[in-house]
């Protein structure tokens, strides 16, 4: 057995997986990864099940050290600088920490949550089929709370498998897609038009329960109290003050505010990754389109192993270059080492602003 | 029994869930139909349905859109909602001990004042009620009970409290409830129970089921403290009554 020891970690970082399902009827929310595709990509890179438990790392940095053996890990989700000693680690790829080595991660750039999957998964006691942290309910393993310095995650010793990278489709640009309802009839045309014609920002007070939106006030037709009914990930409820809240995986399982619309499944992760303060819009799509996208998304998740690639020493990773936003200064790079070192410097600068 | 049942409204909750709505209001008949459809789906599962969540007046049906689409499932749910309610297993009746007032129920005196009666009268009325678990939601084990007598109906607080204690027994609107975990609440706090409706490492983890009947009994602060210790050790404390 090896273990990964947390040296430092920012808030809003916790063990998450595909979530616990089946007990919402008792008020137990599913929890689980904010960006399911990124979780699945990281897990696929180290040969785990797509929704096995991994570390969800919030917007701030982290440092983790391998102890009692080597640990093979993979990174996906919101990109950030990553290095082991002086060696820069490419995003969306696997790497192995030798015993005693420390992986240092910078701030998230252009996103909020990154996923660190560990080959062999995280050893813990599953409750309702999940290790996901739900601090309010006292659930999650090995720690029923966000991670903090000194925590230790037990895992299997690293295999000798070759390191790999994964080619993910480009993240869709454009508005976040929603299906109207279930209580869109609690809002007039004027309120609905305002909702879809306005630019929104995510408030800094958002968390894994809900993202509060900043924008115009959305008025109800008949007041804001409805009889509590069930919620889903992506429910957009509008409380009395008219400022919508998008419910996230740690949401209450029921709520008493009208829900104007619901995010489509395929856009939940993309929405979760919108950084606080960045403008975005919503767009209504038909149920047929939403379900078509849900089926495409399910297929993408199913076929992630087909997207694995060998890491070639001289392969110039164009995507990583674009992520690093240093393509201009890296045109003369002739091998991976050179540009990675360059990009790591650039990322360190990026992380400070 | 009604010869024909009105069809429920089929409302989309995104691309992977349907809200089957039987009424706009809190209404016992609607809640019975919610629980009946829930039982129908449990007895005879529809392929693609992954989870159901009964609430006061609607059933939330989670499903996998890869396996069944909105139109097909919506039509099926409307048809199933027209079927006669499947027989229930014997209804369980619980007696839940409550310490009322004082530090355990900080709103009891204010409620009595607002309703122009005494604290003892509020307690007597609350204990006399015969309640039914209409839904469990919001946080683990939070059980919403129907059957609160009209005299005790009160609007929720203007300023919800950010933290109310575990085991709180409260009233809000036309409802009363058993709250398991500490958390925010806009209801009026009448008392506390040692009963944990949600407790890990106990069998069962969740004590109450939607449809269970509940009566409250008054205990003193010392009994509450004893029961609280027993409950912390995994005892159920609530009494299952012979019906």
mmCIF file with all atom_site columns, N, CA, C and O in Angstrom, chain A residues 250-268:
data_model
loop_
_atom_site.group_PDB
_atom_site.id
_atom_site.type_symbol
_atom_site.label_atom_id
_atom_site.label_alt_id
_atom_site.label_comp_id
_atom_site.label_asym_id
_atom_site.label_entity_id
_atom_site.label_seq_id
_atom_site.pdbx_PDB_ins_code
_atom_site.Cartn_x
_atom_site.Cartn_y
_atom_site.Cartn_z
_atom_site.occupancy
_atom_site.B_iso_or_equiv
_atom_site.pdbx_formal_charge
_atom_site.auth_seq_id
_atom_site.auth_comp_id
_atom_site.auth_asym_id
_atom_site.auth_atom_id
_atom_site.pdbx_PDB_model_num
ATOM 1  N N  . UNK A 1 250 ? -24.647 19.291 -3.745  1.00 0.00 ? 250 UNK A N  1
ATOM 2  C CA . UNK A 1 250 ? -24.950 19.230 -2.306  1.00 0.00 ? 250 UNK A CA 1
ATOM 3  C C  . UNK A 1 250 ? -26.269 19.926 -1.959  1.00 0.00 ? 250 UNK A C  1
ATOM 4  O O  . UNK A 1 250 ? -26.534 20.233 -0.793  1.00 0.00 ? 250 UNK A O  1
ATOM 5  N N  . UNK A 1 251 ? -27.126 20.175 -2.933  1.00 0.00 ? 251 UNK A N  1
ATOM 6  C CA . UNK A 1 251 ? -28.415 20.864 -2.762  1.00 0.00 ? 251 UNK A CA 1
ATOM 7  C C  . UNK A 1 251 ? -29.304 20.171 -1.726  1.00 0.00 ? 251 UNK A C  1
ATOM 8  O O  . UNK A 1 251 ? -29.145 18.980 -1.444  1.00 0.00 ? 251 UNK A O  1
ATOM 9  N N  . UNK A 1 252 ? -30.298 20.914 -1.205  1.00 0.00 ? 252 UNK A N  1
ATOM 10 C CA . UNK A 1 252 ? -31.391 20.268 -0.479  1.00 0.00 ? 252 UNK A CA 1
ATOM 11 C C  . UNK A 1 252 ? -32.204 19.444 -1.473  1.00 0.00 ? 252 UNK A C  1
ATOM 12 O O  . UNK A 1 252 ? -32.352 19.837 -2.629  1.00 0.00 ? 252 UNK A O  1
ATOM 13 N N  . UNK A 1 253 ? -32.744 18.300 -1.018  1.00 0.00 ? 253 UNK A N  1
ATOM 14 C CA . UNK A 1 253 ? -33.468 17.437 -1.956  1.00 0.00 ? 253 UNK A CA 1
ATOM 15 C C  . UNK A 1 253 ? -34.849 17.984 -2.298  1.00 0.00 ? 253 UNK A C  1
ATOM 16 O O  . UNK A 1 253 ? -35.478 17.538 -3.238  1.00 0.00 ? 253 UNK A O  1
ATOM 17 N N  . UNK A 1 254 ? -35.340 18.953 -1.491  1.00 0.00 ? 254 UNK A N  1
ATOM 18 C CA . UNK A 1 254 ? -36.604 19.599 -1.816  1.00 0.00 ? 254 UNK A CA 1
ATOM 19 C C  . UNK A 1 254 ? -36.444 21.080 -1.562  1.00 0.00 ? 254 UNK A C  1
ATOM 20 O O  . UNK A 1 254 ? -35.555 21.502 -0.820  1.00 0.00 ? 254 UNK A O  1
ATOM 21 N N  . UNK A 1 255 ? -37.289 21.867 -2.197  1.00 0.00 ? 255 UNK A N  1
ATOM 22 C CA . UNK A 1 255 ? -37.192 23.308 -2.025  1.00 0.00 ? 255 UNK A CA 1
ATOM 23 C C  . UNK A 1 255 ? -38.533 23.961 -2.281  1.00 0.00 ? 255 UNK A C  1
ATOM 24 O O  . UNK A 1 255 ? -39.363 23.422 -3.017  1.00 0.00 ? 255 UNK A O  1
ATOM 25 N N  . UNK A 1 256 ? -38.721 25.109 -1.653  1.00 0.00 ? 256 UNK A N  1
ATOM 26 C CA . UNK A 1 256 ? -40.022 25.766 -1.719  1.00 0.00 ? 256 UNK A CA 1
ATOM 27 C C  . UNK A 1 256 ? -40.041 27.035 -2.551  1.00 0.00 ? 256 UNK A C  1
ATOM 28 O O  . UNK A 1 256 ? -40.914 27.877 -2.341  1.00 0.00 ? 256 UNK A O  1
ATOM 29 N N  . UNK A 1 257 ? -39.096 27.194 -3.464  1.00 0.00 ? 257 UNK A N  1
ATOM 30 C CA . UNK A 1 257 ? -39.115 28.347 -4.363  1.00 0.00 ? 257 UNK A CA 1
ATOM 31 C C  . UNK A 1 257 ? -39.383 27.877 -5.787  1.00 0.00 ? 257 UNK A C  1
ATOM 32 O O  . UNK A 1 257 ? -38.949 26.793 -6.183  1.00 0.00 ? 257 UNK A O  1
ATOM 33 N N  . UNK A 1 258 ? -40.083 28.713 -6.582  1.00 0.00 ? 258 UNK A N  1
ATOM 34 C CA . UNK A 1 258 ? -40.369 28.307 -7.966  1.00 0.00 ? 258 UNK A CA 1
ATOM 35 C C  . UNK A 1 258 ? -39.076 28.132 -8.770  1.00 0.00 ? 258 UNK A C  1
ATOM 36 O O  . UNK A 1 258 ? -38.142 28.910 -8.635  1.00 0.00 ? 258 UNK A O  1
ATOM 37 N N  . UNK A 1 259 ? -39.072 27.085 -9.608  1.00 0.00 ? 259 UNK A N  1
ATOM 38 C CA . UNK A 1 259 ? -37.915 26.782 -10.431 1.00 0.00 ? 259 UNK A CA 1
ATOM 39 C C  . UNK A 1 259 ? -38.235 27.143 -11.873 1.00 0.00 ? 259 UNK A C  1
ATOM 40 O O  . UNK A 1 259 ? -39.063 26.501 -12.510 1.00 0.00 ? 259 UNK A O  1
ATOM 41 N N  . UNK A 1 260 ? -37.585 28.165 -12.370 1.00 0.00 ? 260 UNK A N  1
ATOM 42 C CA . UNK A 1 260 ? -37.916 28.694 -13.694 1.00 0.00 ? 260 UNK A CA 1
ATOM 43 C C  . UNK A 1 260 ? -37.433 27.766 -14.803 1.00 0.00 ? 260 UNK A C  1
ATOM 44 O O  . UNK A 1 260 ? -38.075 27.640 -15.855 1.00 0.00 ? 260 UNK A O  1
ATOM 45 N N  . UNK A 1 261 ? -36.317 27.100 -14.594 1.00 0.00 ? 261 UNK A N  1
ATOM 46 C CA . UNK A 1 261 ? -35.720 26.250 -15.631 1.00 0.00 ? 261 UNK A CA 1
ATOM 47 C C  . UNK A 1 261 ? -34.713 25.312 -14.983 1.00 0.00 ? 261 UNK A C  1
ATOM 48 O O  . UNK A 1 261 ? -34.429 25.420 -13.783 1.00 0.00 ? 261 UNK A O  1
ATOM 49 N N  . UNK A 1 262 ? -34.193 24.383 -15.785 1.00 0.00 ? 262 UNK A N  1
ATOM 50 C CA . UNK A 1 262 ? -33.252 23.375 -15.284 1.00 0.00 ? 262 UNK A CA 1
ATOM 51 C C  . UNK A 1 262 ? -32.126 23.203 -16.288 1.00 0.00 ? 262 UNK A C  1
ATOM 52 O O  . UNK A 1 262 ? -32.390 23.067 -17.491 1.00 0.00 ? 262 UNK A O  1
ATOM 53 N N  . UNK A 1 263 ? -30.887 23.214 -15.822 1.00 0.00 ? 263 UNK A N  1
ATOM 54 C CA . UNK A 1 263 ? -29.751 22.996 -16.720 1.00 0.00 ? 263 UNK A CA 1
ATOM 55 C C  . UNK A 1 263 ? -29.845 21.635 -17.382 1.00 0.00 ? 263 UNK A C  1
ATOM 56 O O  . UNK A 1 263 ? -30.284 20.667 -16.753 1.00 0.00 ? 263 UNK A O  1
ATOM 57 N N  . UNK A 1 264 ? -29.373 21.547 -18.636 1.00 0.00 ? 264 UNK A N  1
ATOM 58 C CA . UNK A 1 264 ? -29.317 20.227 -19.255 1.00 0.00 ? 264 UNK A CA 1
ATOM 59 C C  . UNK A 1 264 ? -28.109 19.483 -18.682 1.00 0.00 ? 264 UNK A C  1
ATOM 60 O O  . UNK A 1 264 ? -27.111 20.084 -18.278 1.00 0.00 ? 264 UNK A O  1
ATOM 61 N N  . UNK A 1 265 ? -28.221 18.157 -18.627 1.00 0.00 ? 265 UNK A N  1
ATOM 62 C CA . UNK A 1 265 ? -27.176 17.321 -18.021 1.00 0.00 ? 265 UNK A CA 1
ATOM 63 C C  . UNK A 1 265 ? -25.815 17.587 -18.647 1.00 0.00 ? 265 UNK A C  1
ATOM 64 O O  . UNK A 1 265 ? -24.803 17.677 -17.950 1.00 0.00 ? 265 UNK A O  1
ATOM 65 N N  . UNK A 1 266 ? -25.798 17.728 -19.964 1.00 0.00 ? 266 UNK A N  1
ATOM 66 C CA . UNK A 1 266 ? -24.521 17.864 -20.675 1.00 0.00 ? 266 UNK A CA 1
ATOM 67 C C  . UNK A 1 266 ? -23.796 19.149 -20.304 1.00 0.00 ? 266 UNK A C  1
ATOM 68 O O  . UNK A 1 266 ? -22.580 19.246 -20.492 1.00 0.00 ? 266 UNK A O  1
ATOM 69 N N  . UNK A 1 267 ? -24.504 20.148 -19.762 1.00 0.00 ? 267 UNK A N  1
ATOM 70 C CA . UNK A 1 267 ? -23.868 21.427 -19.446 1.00 0.00 ? 267 UNK A CA 1
ATOM 71 C C  . UNK A 1 267 ? -23.608 21.627 -17.953 1.00 0.00 ? 267 UNK A C  1
ATOM 72 O O  . UNK A 1 267 ? -23.106 22.673 -17.550 1.00 0.00 ? 267 UNK A O  1
ATOM 73 N N  . UNK A 1 268 ? -23.934 20.631 -17.105 1.00 0.00 ? 268 UNK A N  1
ATOM 74 C CA . UNK A 1 268 ? -23.758 20.807 -15.650 1.00 0.00 ? 268 UNK A CA 1
ATOM 75 C C  . UNK A 1 268 ? -22.303 21.073 -15.286 1.00 0.00 ? 268 UNK A C  1
ATOM 76 O O  . UNK A 1 268 ? -22.002 21.980 -14.515 1.00 0.00 ? 268 UNK A O  1
#
